[in-house]
């Protein structure tokens, strides 16, 4: 139930969101000095479920839940099924609407604050466009921008480009996004890498997932072989700031697990990073989910 493959995507009758222009902030991979090490936000508790410094709207752990009954184009994000924080509307990609629309609250009538879509309607999906809408920061924290300042929000949508890359058997999804708080803003490079490592196993021990690597960083511990390297550090010594995996437990509606880690969990990377990380993860997961549903239907 709640299966997006069964949700009747060929007819989108609801009213489309208002048009908006875009600003490309991630089309080019660029080289920057090593990213500064992170520090916990003052006053933040290590046991707090919300990320300090990001308006406390994003829990460190986020799950995706399909509707339990009936067919729906909407699923919910939150720590628990009975406490939804955000609604996500799914589309087929065959219309003018993006594949995924993230709403500011648990209803699909709440304002759309971010979207994820293929670059072109009939493309292979190797290039993803994540858009952060002007309503995002006012919805997450009234009167505040993603940097935590009181400046007026931009009237243009910010566009982040993520391109799938293949090297031998390794598939990665790199993108660039502005990070930081206050006036300390800079563009940094990140990359989703497929993984069966400890970070993924902590989410779901029976599945393969992805870890988000902060490419300009130096991890807080030793890299190297998986058996000897520190937690949340890659083999090449980079910091892992988020992770996601498909849920393989016996649940009819819990389908996706996501967690911020290290500097991603302190909030020092800002709202743009949090939205870009979450939406890019959902896009990768959603495409793989649809492919599995299509393969299952073909084999039935």
PDB file of C-alpha atoms in Angstrom:
ATOM      1  CA  UNK A   1       0.000   0.000   0.000  1.00  0.00           C
ATOM      2  CA  UNK A   2       1.153   3.515  -0.672  1.00  0.00           C
ATOM      3  CA  UNK A   3       3.370   2.164  -3.414  1.00  0.00           C
ATOM      4  CA  UNK A   4       4.349   5.049  -5.723  1.00  0.00           C
ATOM      5  CA  UNK A   5       4.480   2.650  -8.658  1.00  0.00           C
ATOM      6  CA  UNK A   6       0.762   2.076  -8.171  1.00  0.00           C
ATOM      7  CA  UNK A   7      -0.243   5.646  -7.488  1.00  0.00           C
ATOM      8  CA  UNK A   8      -1.486   6.552 -10.968  1.00  0.00           C
ATOM      9  CA  UNK A   9       1.140   9.062 -11.960  1.00  0.00           C
ATOM     10  CA  UNK A  10      -0.066   9.529 -15.529  1.00  0.00           C
ATOM     11  CA  UNK A  11      -2.670  12.088 -14.534  1.00  0.00           C
ATOM     12  CA  UNK A  12      -1.521  14.982 -12.372  1.00  0.00           C
ATOM     13  CA  UNK A  13      -4.633  17.024 -11.761  1.00  0.00           C
ATOM     14  CA  UNK A  14      -3.545  19.090  -8.777  1.00  0.00           C
ATOM     15  CA  UNK A  15      -2.537  22.733  -9.234  1.00  0.00           C
ATOM     16  CA  UNK A  16       1.155  23.171  -9.961  1.00  0.00           C
ATOM     17  CA  UNK A  17       3.257  25.345  -7.647  1.00  0.00           C
ATOM     18  CA  UNK A  18       3.872  28.933  -8.811  1.00  0.00           C
ATOM     19  CA  UNK A  19       6.681  29.379 -11.335  1.00  0.00           C
ATOM     20  CA  UNK A  20      10.063  30.411 -10.070  1.00  0.00           C
ATOM     21  CA  UNK A  21      13.456  31.268 -11.535  1.00  0.00           C
ATOM     22  CA  UNK A  22      16.640  29.469 -10.613  1.00  0.00           C
ATOM     23  CA  UNK A  23      20.208  30.230  -9.658  1.00  0.00           C
ATOM     24  CA  UNK A  24      22.768  27.516 -10.373  1.00  0.00           C
ATOM     25  CA  UNK A  25      25.090  27.077  -7.365  1.00  0.00           C
ATOM     26  CA  UNK A  26      26.495  23.652  -8.103  1.00  0.00           C
ATOM     27  CA  UNK A  27      27.020  23.001 -11.786  1.00  0.00           C
ATOM     28  CA  UNK A  28      30.804  23.058 -11.599  1.00  0.00           C
ATOM     29  CA  UNK A  29      33.098  21.077  -9.311  1.00  0.00           C
ATOM     30  CA  UNK A  30      35.720  23.438  -7.959  1.00  0.00           C
ATOM     31  CA  UNK A  31      38.726  23.081  -5.697  1.00  0.00           C
ATOM     32  CA  UNK A  32      38.818  24.827  -2.327  1.00  0.00           C
ATOM     33  CA  UNK A  33      41.234  24.813   0.609  1.00  0.00           C
ATOM     34  CA  UNK A  34      40.659  22.024   3.168  1.00  0.00           C
ATOM     35  CA  UNK A  35      37.389  22.508   5.023  1.00  0.00           C
ATOM     36  CA  UNK A  36      37.738  23.637   8.629  1.00  0.00           C
ATOM     37  CA  UNK A  37      37.184  21.073  11.324  1.00  0.00           C
ATOM     38  CA  UNK A  38      33.823  21.214  13.043  1.00  0.00           C
ATOM     39  CA  UNK A  39      32.955  22.023  16.615  1.00  0.00           C
ATOM     40  CA  UNK A  40      29.748  21.288  18.473  1.00  0.00           C
ATOM     41  CA  UNK A  41      27.382  24.240  18.633  1.00  0.00           C
ATOM     42  CA  UNK A  42      27.633  25.807  22.125  1.00  0.00           C
ATOM     43  CA  UNK A  43      24.895  24.621  24.400  1.00  0.00           C
ATOM     44  CA  UNK A  44      23.956  21.693  22.184  1.00  0.00           C
ATOM     45  CA  UNK A  45      23.379  18.395  23.914  1.00  0.00           C
ATOM     46  CA  UNK A  46      24.984  15.345  22.373  1.00  0.00           C
ATOM     47  CA  UNK A  47      21.779  13.437  23.065  1.00  0.00           C
ATOM     48  CA  UNK A  48      19.476  15.994  21.454  1.00  0.00           C
ATOM     49  CA  UNK A  49      17.404  14.560  18.640  1.00  0.00           C
ATOM     50  CA  UNK A  50      17.350  17.823  16.663  1.00  0.00           C
ATOM     51  CA  UNK A  51      20.352  19.351  14.944  1.00  0.00           C
ATOM     52  CA  UNK A  52      21.476  22.472  16.773  1.00  0.00           C
ATOM     53  CA  UNK A  53      22.100  25.532  14.622  1.00  0.00           C
ATOM     54  CA  UNK A  54      19.659  24.592  11.849  1.00  0.00           C
ATOM     55  CA  UNK A  55      16.536  26.063  13.441  1.00  0.00           C
ATOM     56  CA  UNK A  56      16.125  22.644  15.087  1.00  0.00           C
ATOM     57  CA  UNK A  57      13.806  21.474  12.330  1.00  0.00           C
ATOM     58  CA  UNK A  58      15.785  18.475  11.074  1.00  0.00           C
ATOM     59  CA  UNK A  59      16.173  15.489  13.392  1.00  0.00           C
ATOM     60  CA  UNK A  60      19.520  13.739  13.248  1.00  0.00           C
ATOM     61  CA  UNK A  61      17.687  10.558  12.219  1.00  0.00           C
ATOM     62  CA  UNK A  62      14.928  10.710   9.608  1.00  0.00           C
ATOM     63  CA  UNK A  63      12.769   7.891   8.285  1.00  0.00           C
ATOM     64  CA  UNK A  64      10.381   7.781   5.332  1.00  0.00           C
ATOM     65  CA  UNK A  65       6.930   6.249   5.865  1.00  0.00           C
ATOM     66  CA  UNK A  66       4.422   5.356   3.177  1.00  0.00           C
ATOM     67  CA  UNK A  67       0.705   5.589   3.884  1.00  0.00           C
ATOM     68  CA  UNK A  68      -0.641   2.425   5.522  1.00  0.00           C
ATOM     69  CA  UNK A  69      -3.870   2.311   3.578  1.00  0.00           C
ATOM     70  CA  UNK A  70      -4.981   3.285   0.112  1.00  0.00           C
ATOM     71  CA  UNK A  71      -2.942   4.648  -2.755  1.00  0.00           C
ATOM     72  CA  UNK A  72      -1.145   7.914  -2.129  1.00  0.00           C
ATOM     73  CA  UNK A  73       1.384  10.094  -3.882  1.00  0.00           C
ATOM     74  CA  UNK A  74       2.577  11.349  -0.499  1.00  0.00           C
ATOM     75  CA  UNK A  75       4.872   9.857   2.103  1.00  0.00           C
ATOM     76  CA  UNK A  76       6.067  11.349   5.380  1.00  0.00           C
ATOM     77  CA  UNK A  77       9.456  12.088   6.918  1.00  0.00           C
ATOM     78  CA  UNK A  78      10.152  12.013  10.636  1.00  0.00           C
ATOM     79  CA  UNK A  79      11.746  10.094  13.454  1.00  0.00           C
ATOM     80  CA  UNK A  80       8.523   8.174  14.114  1.00  0.00           C
ATOM     81  CA  UNK A  81       5.548   7.226  11.954  1.00  0.00           C
ATOM     82  CA  UNK A  82       3.046   8.862  14.319  1.00  0.00           C
ATOM     83  CA  UNK A  83       5.014  12.131  14.454  1.00  0.00           C
ATOM     84  CA  UNK A  84       5.466  13.230  10.811  1.00  0.00           C
ATOM     85  CA  UNK A  85       7.463  16.397  10.271  1.00  0.00           C
ATOM     86  CA  UNK A  86       7.461  16.769   6.498  1.00  0.00           C
ATOM     87  CA  UNK A  87       5.362  15.498   3.609  1.00  0.00           C
ATOM     88  CA  UNK A  88       6.968  14.494   0.317  1.00  0.00           C
ATOM     89  CA  UNK A  89       4.858  14.375  -2.844  1.00  0.00           C
ATOM     90  CA  UNK A  90       5.935  11.935  -5.569  1.00  0.00           C
ATOM     91  CA  UNK A  91       5.409  12.327  -9.305  1.00  0.00           C
ATOM     92  CA  UNK A  92       6.240  10.147 -12.266  1.00  0.00           C
ATOM     93  CA  UNK A  93       8.691  12.492 -13.957  1.00  0.00           C
ATOM     94  CA  UNK A  94       6.544  12.287 -17.113  1.00  0.00           C
ATOM     95  CA  UNK A  95       4.789  15.582 -16.423  1.00  0.00           C
ATOM     96  CA  UNK A  96       6.019  19.108 -15.819  1.00  0.00           C
ATOM     97  CA  UNK A  97       6.225  18.424 -12.095  1.00  0.00           C
ATOM     98  CA  UNK A  98       9.453  17.311 -10.400  1.00  0.00           C
ATOM     99  CA  UNK A  99       9.860  13.751  -9.161  1.00  0.00           C
ATOM    100  CA  UNK A 100       9.866  14.784  -5.508  1.00  0.00           C
ATOM    101  CA  UNK A 101       8.481  17.824  -3.694  1.00  0.00           C
ATOM    102  CA  UNK A 102       9.339  18.426  -0.035  1.00  0.00           C
ATOM    103  CA  UNK A 103       6.726  20.326   1.971  1.00  0.00           C
ATOM    104  CA  UNK A 104       7.393  22.498   5.015  1.00  0.00           C
ATOM    105  CA  UNK A 105       5.016  20.460   7.167  1.00  0.00           C
ATOM    106  CA  UNK A 106       3.228  17.091   7.331  1.00  0.00           C
ATOM    107  CA  UNK A 107       0.489  17.983   4.816  1.00  0.00           C
ATOM    108  CA  UNK A 108       0.778  18.028   1.044  1.00  0.00           C
ATOM    109  CA  UNK A 109      -0.970  21.390   1.177  1.00  0.00           C
ATOM    110  CA  UNK A 110       1.937  22.893   3.115  1.00  0.00           C
ATOM    111  CA  UNK A 111       4.313  25.091   1.084  1.00  0.00           C
ATOM    112  CA  UNK A 112       6.887  23.344  -1.105  1.00  0.00           C
ATOM    113  CA  UNK A 113      10.384  24.174   0.127  1.00  0.00           C
ATOM    114  CA  UNK A 114      12.585  21.923  -2.033  1.00  0.00           C
ATOM    115  CA  UNK A 115      12.341  19.654  -5.064  1.00  0.00           C
ATOM    116  CA  UNK A 116      14.432  16.966  -6.741  1.00  0.00           C
ATOM    117  CA  UNK A 117      14.137  16.054 -10.391  1.00  0.00           C
ATOM    118  CA  UNK A 118      15.950  14.733 -13.433  1.00  0.00           C
ATOM    119  CA  UNK A 119      17.678  17.376 -15.525  1.00  0.00           C
ATOM    120  CA  UNK A 120      15.292  16.715 -18.416  1.00  0.00           C
ATOM    121  CA  UNK A 121      11.944  14.974 -18.570  1.00  0.00           C
ATOM    122  CA  UNK A 122      13.085  12.193 -20.899  1.00  0.00           C
ATOM    123  CA  UNK A 123      16.661  11.937 -19.651  1.00  0.00           C
ATOM    124  CA  UNK A 124      18.309   8.893 -18.091  1.00  0.00           C
ATOM    125  CA  UNK A 125      18.261  10.495 -14.661  1.00  0.00           C
ATOM    126  CA  UNK A 126      22.046  10.547 -14.325  1.00  0.00           C
ATOM    127  CA  UNK A 127      21.909  14.295 -13.692  1.00  0.00           C
ATOM    128  CA  UNK A 128      19.787  15.418 -10.753  1.00  0.00           C
ATOM    129  CA  UNK A 129      18.584  18.957 -10.115  1.00  0.00           C
ATOM    130  CA  UNK A 130      17.819  19.803  -6.481  1.00  0.00           C
ATOM    131  CA  UNK A 131      16.053  23.130  -6.054  1.00  0.00           C
ATOM    132  CA  UNK A 132      15.704  24.986  -2.762  1.00  0.00           C
ATOM    133  CA  UNK A 133      12.767  27.366  -3.076  1.00  0.00           C
ATOM    134  CA  UNK A 134      12.591  30.911  -1.681  1.00  0.00           C
ATOM    135  CA  UNK A 135       9.977  29.737   0.848  1.00  0.00           C
ATOM    136  CA  UNK A 136      12.383  27.232   2.419  1.00  0.00           C
ATOM    137  CA  UNK A 137      14.168  29.349   4.973  1.00  0.00           C
ATOM    138  CA  UNK A 138      11.201  31.436   6.042  1.00  0.00           C
ATOM    139  CA  UNK A 139       9.282  28.181   6.563  1.00  0.00           C
ATOM    140  CA  UNK A 140      12.091  26.549   8.550  1.00  0.00           C
ATOM    141  CA  UNK A 141      12.792  29.622  10.674  1.00  0.00           C
ATOM    142  CA  UNK A 142      10.629  32.725  10.366  1.00  0.00           C
ATOM    143  CA  UNK A 143      12.693  35.788   9.538  1.00  0.00           C
ATOM    144  CA  UNK A 144      15.964  33.854   9.217  1.00  0.00           C
ATOM    145  CA  UNK A 145      17.983  32.804   6.228  1.00  0.00           C
ATOM    146  CA  UNK A 146      19.823  29.511   6.022  1.00  0.00           C
ATOM    147  CA  UNK A 147      22.938  31.227   7.287  1.00  0.00           C
ATOM    148  CA  UNK A 148      21.208  32.063  10.543  1.00  0.00           C
ATOM    149  CA  UNK A 149      21.248  35.797   9.860  1.00  0.00           C
ATOM    150  CA  UNK A 150      18.229  38.062   9.689  1.00  0.00           C
ATOM    151  CA  UNK A 151      18.690  38.993   6.065  1.00  0.00           C
ATOM    152  CA  UNK A 152      15.796  38.860   3.652  1.00  0.00           C
ATOM    153  CA  UNK A 153      15.516  35.544   1.810  1.00  0.00           C
ATOM    154  CA  UNK A 154      16.321  35.353  -1.892  1.00  0.00           C
ATOM    155  CA  UNK A 155      13.401  35.531  -4.301  1.00  0.00           C
ATOM    156  CA  UNK A 156      15.027  32.986  -6.600  1.00  0.00           C
ATOM    157  CA  UNK A 157      15.236  29.238  -6.238  1.00  0.00           C
ATOM    158  CA  UNK A 158      18.721  27.867  -5.685  1.00  0.00           C
ATOM    159  CA  UNK A 159      19.690  25.045  -8.002  1.00  0.00           C
ATOM    160  CA  UNK A 160      22.166  22.325  -7.027  1.00  0.00           C
ATOM    161  CA  UNK A 161      23.401  19.906  -9.680  1.00  0.00           C
ATOM    162  CA  UNK A 162      24.325  16.315  -8.821  1.00  0.00           C
ATOM    163  CA  UNK A 163      25.800  14.169 -11.613  1.00  0.00           C
ATOM    164  CA  UNK A 164      26.126  10.397 -11.395  1.00  0.00           C
ATOM    165  CA  UNK A 165      29.669   9.296 -12.192  1.00  0.00           C
ATOM    166  CA  UNK A 166      30.906   5.783 -12.922  1.00  0.00           C
ATOM    167  CA  UNK A 167      34.480   4.622 -12.421  1.00  0.00           C
ATOM    168  CA  UNK A 168      34.901   0.891 -12.952  1.00  0.00           C
ATOM    169  CA  UNK A 169      32.321  -0.616 -10.559  1.00  0.00           C
ATOM    170  CA  UNK A 170      32.107   2.454  -8.347  1.00  0.00           C
ATOM    171  CA  UNK A 171      29.142   4.817  -8.713  1.00  0.00           C
ATOM    172  CA  UNK A 172      29.255   8.203  -7.011  1.00  0.00           C
ATOM    173  CA  UNK A 173      26.990  11.253  -6.921  1.00  0.00           C
ATOM    174  CA  UNK A 174      28.987  14.486  -6.410  1.00  0.00           C
ATOM    175  CA  UNK A 175      27.524  17.940  -5.849  1.00  0.00           C
ATOM    176  CA  UNK A 176      28.541  21.335  -4.455  1.00  0.00           C
ATOM    177  CA  UNK A 177      26.559  23.506  -2.049  1.00  0.00           C
ATOM    178  CA  UNK A 178      27.086  26.618   0.048  1.00  0.00           C
ATOM    179  CA  UNK A 179      27.617  25.763   3.716  1.00  0.00           C
ATOM    180  CA  UNK A 180      28.178  27.612   6.966  1.00  0.00           C
ATOM    181  CA  UNK A 181      26.480  29.906   9.461  1.00  0.00           C
ATOM    182  CA  UNK A 182      26.266  33.673   9.747  1.00  0.00           C
ATOM    183  CA  UNK A 183      28.761  35.397   7.471  1.00  0.00           C
ATOM    184  CA  UNK A 184      31.078  32.381   7.392  1.00  0.00           C
ATOM    185  CA  UNK A 185      29.723  30.977   4.131  1.00  0.00           C
ATOM    186  CA  UNK A 186      31.625  29.007   1.503  1.00  0.00           C
ATOM    187  CA  UNK A 187      30.945  26.455  -1.217  1.00  0.00           C
ATOM    188  CA  UNK A 188      32.080  22.912  -0.443  1.00  0.00           C
ATOM    189  CA  UNK A 189      32.088  19.689  -2.456  1.00  0.00           C
ATOM    190  CA  UNK A 190      30.304  16.524  -1.311  1.00  0.00           C
ATOM    191  CA  UNK A 191      29.858  13.073  -2.783  1.00  0.00           C
ATOM    192  CA  UNK A 192      27.460  10.201  -2.159  1.00  0.00           C
ATOM    193  CA  UNK A 193      29.322   6.876  -2.281  1.00  0.00           C
ATOM    194  CA  UNK A 194      27.802   3.407  -2.241  1.00  0.00           C
ATOM    195  CA  UNK A 195      28.728   1.550   0.915  1.00  0.00           C
ATOM    196  CA  UNK A 196      28.256  -1.544   3.044  1.00  0.00           C
ATOM    197  CA  UNK A 197      30.443  -0.070   5.788  1.00  0.00           C
ATOM    198  CA  UNK A 198      29.774   0.496   9.437  1.00  0.00           C
ATOM    199  CA  UNK A 199      27.828   3.720   8.957  1.00  0.00           C
ATOM    200  CA  UNK A 200      25.313   1.909   6.733  1.00  0.00           C
ATOM    201  CA  UNK A 201      25.264  -1.184   8.925  1.00  0.00           C
ATOM    202  CA  UNK A 202      24.296   0.974  11.886  1.00  0.00           C
ATOM    203  CA  UNK A 203      21.170   1.958   9.938  1.00  0.00           C
ATOM    204  CA  UNK A 204      20.350  -1.468   8.508  1.00  0.00           C
ATOM    205  CA  UNK A 205      22.683  -4.436   8.781  1.00  0.00           C
ATOM    206  CA  UNK A 206      21.153  -6.325   5.853  1.00  0.00           C
ATOM    207  CA  UNK A 207      21.413  -3.751   3.097  1.00  0.00           C
ATOM    208  CA  UNK A 208      23.749  -1.652   1.014  1.00  0.00           C
ATOM    209  CA  UNK A 209      23.407   2.101   1.303  1.00  0.00           C
ATOM    210  CA  UNK A 210      25.210   5.356   0.673  1.00  0.00           C
ATOM    211  CA  UNK A 211      27.438   7.640   2.720  1.00  0.00           C
ATOM    212  CA  UNK A 212      27.880  11.360   2.087  1.00  0.00           C
ATOM    213  CA  UNK A 213      31.553  12.362   2.078  1.00  0.00           C
ATOM    214  CA  UNK A 214      32.740  15.913   2.744  1.00  0.00           C
ATOM    215  CA  UNK A 215      35.477  15.999   0.139  1.00  0.00           C
ATOM    216  CA  UNK A 216      37.426  18.985   1.451  1.00  0.00           C
ATOM    217  CA  UNK A 217      37.550  17.677   5.000  1.00  0.00           C
ATOM    218  CA  UNK A 218      39.974  15.712   7.105  1.00  0.00           C
ATOM    219  CA  UNK A 219      38.257  13.080   9.252  1.00  0.00           C
ATOM    220  CA  UNK A 220      38.547  13.074  13.031  1.00  0.00           C
ATOM    221  CA  UNK A 221      40.255   9.684  13.010  1.00  0.00           C
ATOM    222  CA  UNK A 222      42.349   7.302  10.961  1.00  0.00           C
ATOM    223  CA  UNK A 223      41.366   6.242   7.436  1.00  0.00           C
ATOM    224  CA  UNK A 224      42.546   3.120   5.676  1.00  0.00           C
ATOM    225  CA  UNK A 225      41.075  -0.376   5.703  1.00  0.00           C
ATOM    226  CA  UNK A 226      37.526  -0.807   7.001  1.00  0.00           C
ATOM    227  CA  UNK A 227      38.658  -3.059   9.853  1.00  0.00           C
ATOM    228  CA  UNK A 228      41.061  -0.465  11.258  1.00  0.00           C
ATOM    229  CA  UNK A 229      39.750   2.989  10.343  1.00  0.00           C
ATOM    230  CA  UNK A 230      37.850   5.236  12.718  1.00  0.00           C
ATOM    231  CA  UNK A 231      34.062   5.543  12.721  1.00  0.00           C
ATOM    232  CA  UNK A 232      32.582   7.975  10.174  1.00  0.00           C
ATOM    233  CA  UNK A 233      35.860   8.279   8.271  1.00  0.00           C
ATOM    234  CA  UNK A 234      36.395   7.052   4.705  1.00  0.00           C
ATOM    235  CA  UNK A 235      39.298   4.959   3.483  1.00  0.00           C
ATOM    236  CA  UNK A 236      40.871   8.123   2.052  1.00  0.00           C
ATOM    237  CA  UNK A 237      40.548   9.942   5.378  1.00  0.00           C
ATOM    238  CA  UNK A 238      37.492  12.106   4.623  1.00  0.00           C
ATOM    239  CA  UNK A 239      34.641  12.883   6.978  1.00  0.00           C
ATOM    240  CA  UNK A 240      31.274  11.114   6.533  1.00  0.00           C
ATOM    241  CA  UNK A 241      28.519  13.654   7.245  1.00  0.00           C
ATOM    242  CA  UNK A 242      25.361  11.669   6.378  1.00  0.00           C
ATOM    243  CA  UNK A 243      24.220   8.178   5.455  1.00  0.00           C
ATOM    244  CA  UNK A 244      21.059   6.555   4.095  1.00  0.00           C
ATOM    245  CA  UNK A 245      19.766   3.088   3.279  1.00  0.00           C
ATOM    246  CA  UNK A 246      16.632   1.263   2.271  1.00  0.00           C
ATOM    247  CA  UNK A 247      14.797  -0.262   5.213  1.00  0.00           C
ATOM    248  CA  UNK A 248      14.825  -4.078   5.055  1.00  0.00           C
ATOM    249  CA  UNK A 249      13.042  -4.783   8.351  1.00  0.00           C
ATOM    250  CA  UNK A 250       9.543  -6.258   8.448  1.00  0.00           C
ATOM    251  CA  UNK A 251       7.683  -2.999   8.074  1.00  0.00           C
ATOM    252  CA  UNK A 252       4.807  -2.360   5.704  1.00  0.00           C
ATOM    253  CA  UNK A 253       5.396   1.368   5.495  1.00  0.00           C
ATOM    254  CA  UNK A 254       8.901   2.310   6.725  1.00  0.00           C
ATOM    255  CA  UNK A 255      11.002   2.333   3.563  1.00  0.00           C
ATOM    256  CA  UNK A 256      13.972   4.663   4.013  1.00  0.00           C
ATOM    257  CA  UNK A 257      16.446   5.531   6.772  1.00  0.00           C
ATOM    258  CA  UNK A 258      18.633   8.636   6.855  1.00  0.00           C
ATOM    259  CA  UNK A 259      21.030  10.020   9.438  1.00  0.00           C
ATOM    260  CA  UNK A 260      23.263  13.080   9.738  1.00  0.00           C
ATOM    261  CA  UNK A 261      26.728  12.384  11.151  1.00  0.00           C
ATOM    262  CA  UNK A 262      29.692  14.363  12.502  1.00  0.00           C
ATOM    263  CA  UNK A 263      29.655  18.008  11.326  1.00  0.00           C
ATOM    264  CA  UNK A 264      26.426  17.246   9.478  1.00  0.00           C
ATOM    265  CA  UNK A 265      24.839  16.461  12.856  1.00  0.00           C
ATOM    266  CA  UNK A 266      26.004  19.605  14.653  1.00  0.00           C
ATOM    267  CA  UNK A 267      24.296  22.076  12.331  1.00  0.00           C
ATOM    268  CA  UNK A 268      27.467  24.041  11.513  1.00  0.00           C
ATOM    269  CA  UNK A 269      27.043  23.289   7.803  1.00  0.00           C
ATOM    270  CA  UNK A 270      23.707  25.135   7.712  1.00  0.00           C
ATOM    271  CA  UNK A 271      20.221  24.711   6.274  1.00  0.00           C
ATOM    272  CA  UNK A 272      21.249  24.593   2.635  1.00  0.00           C
ATOM    273  CA  UNK A 273      23.478  21.635   3.328  1.00  0.00           C
ATOM    274  CA  UNK A 274      20.757  19.842   5.300  1.00  0.00           C
ATOM    275  CA  UNK A 275      18.195  20.303   2.524  1.00  0.00           C
ATOM    276  CA  UNK A 276      20.651  19.390  -0.246  1.00  0.00           C
ATOM    277  CA  UNK A 277      21.815  16.264   1.593  1.00  0.00           C
ATOM    278  CA  UNK A 278      18.278  15.087   2.324  1.00  0.00           C
ATOM    279  CA  UNK A 279      16.823  15.810  -1.125  1.00  0.00           C
ATOM    280  CA  UNK A 280      19.760  14.283  -3.017  1.00  0.00           C
ATOM    281  CA  UNK A 281      19.504  11.153  -0.854  1.00  0.00           C
ATOM    282  CA  UNK A 282      15.762  10.884  -1.462  1.00  0.00           C
ATOM    283  CA  UNK A 283      16.275  11.244  -5.218  1.00  0.00           C
ATOM    284  CA  UNK A 284      18.856   8.410  -5.345  1.00  0.00           C
ATOM    285  CA  UNK A 285      16.686   6.189  -3.166  1.00  0.00           C
ATOM    286  CA  UNK A 286      13.484   6.954  -5.102  1.00  0.00           C
ATOM    287  CA  UNK A 287      14.982   6.120  -8.497  1.00  0.00           C
ATOM    288  CA  UNK A 288      16.347   2.822  -7.165  1.00  0.00           C
ATOM    289  CA  UNK A 289      13.018   2.084  -5.483  1.00  0.00           C
ATOM    290  CA  UNK A 290      11.057   2.623  -8.686  1.00  0.00           C
ATOM    291  CA  UNK A 291      13.505   0.423 -10.593  1.00  0.00           C
ATOM    292  CA  UNK A 292      13.022  -2.403  -8.080  1.00  0.00           C
ATOM    293  CA  UNK A 293       9.243  -2.067  -8.289  1.00  0.00           C
ATOM    294  CA  UNK A 294       9.402  -2.181 -12.094  1.00  0.00           C
ATOM    295  CA  UNK A 295      11.625  -5.269 -12.020  1.00  0.00           C
ATOM    296  CA  UNK A 296       9.342  -6.971  -9.530  1.00  0.00           C
ATOM    297  CA  UNK A 297       6.327  -6.257 -11.725  1.00  0.00           C
ATOM    298  CA  UNK A 298       8.094  -7.581 -14.827  1.00  0.00           C
ATOM    299  CA  UNK A 299       8.935 -10.818 -13.059  1.00  0.00           C
ATOM    300  CA  UNK A 300       5.461 -11.396 -11.689  1.00  0.00           C
TER     301      UNK A 300
END
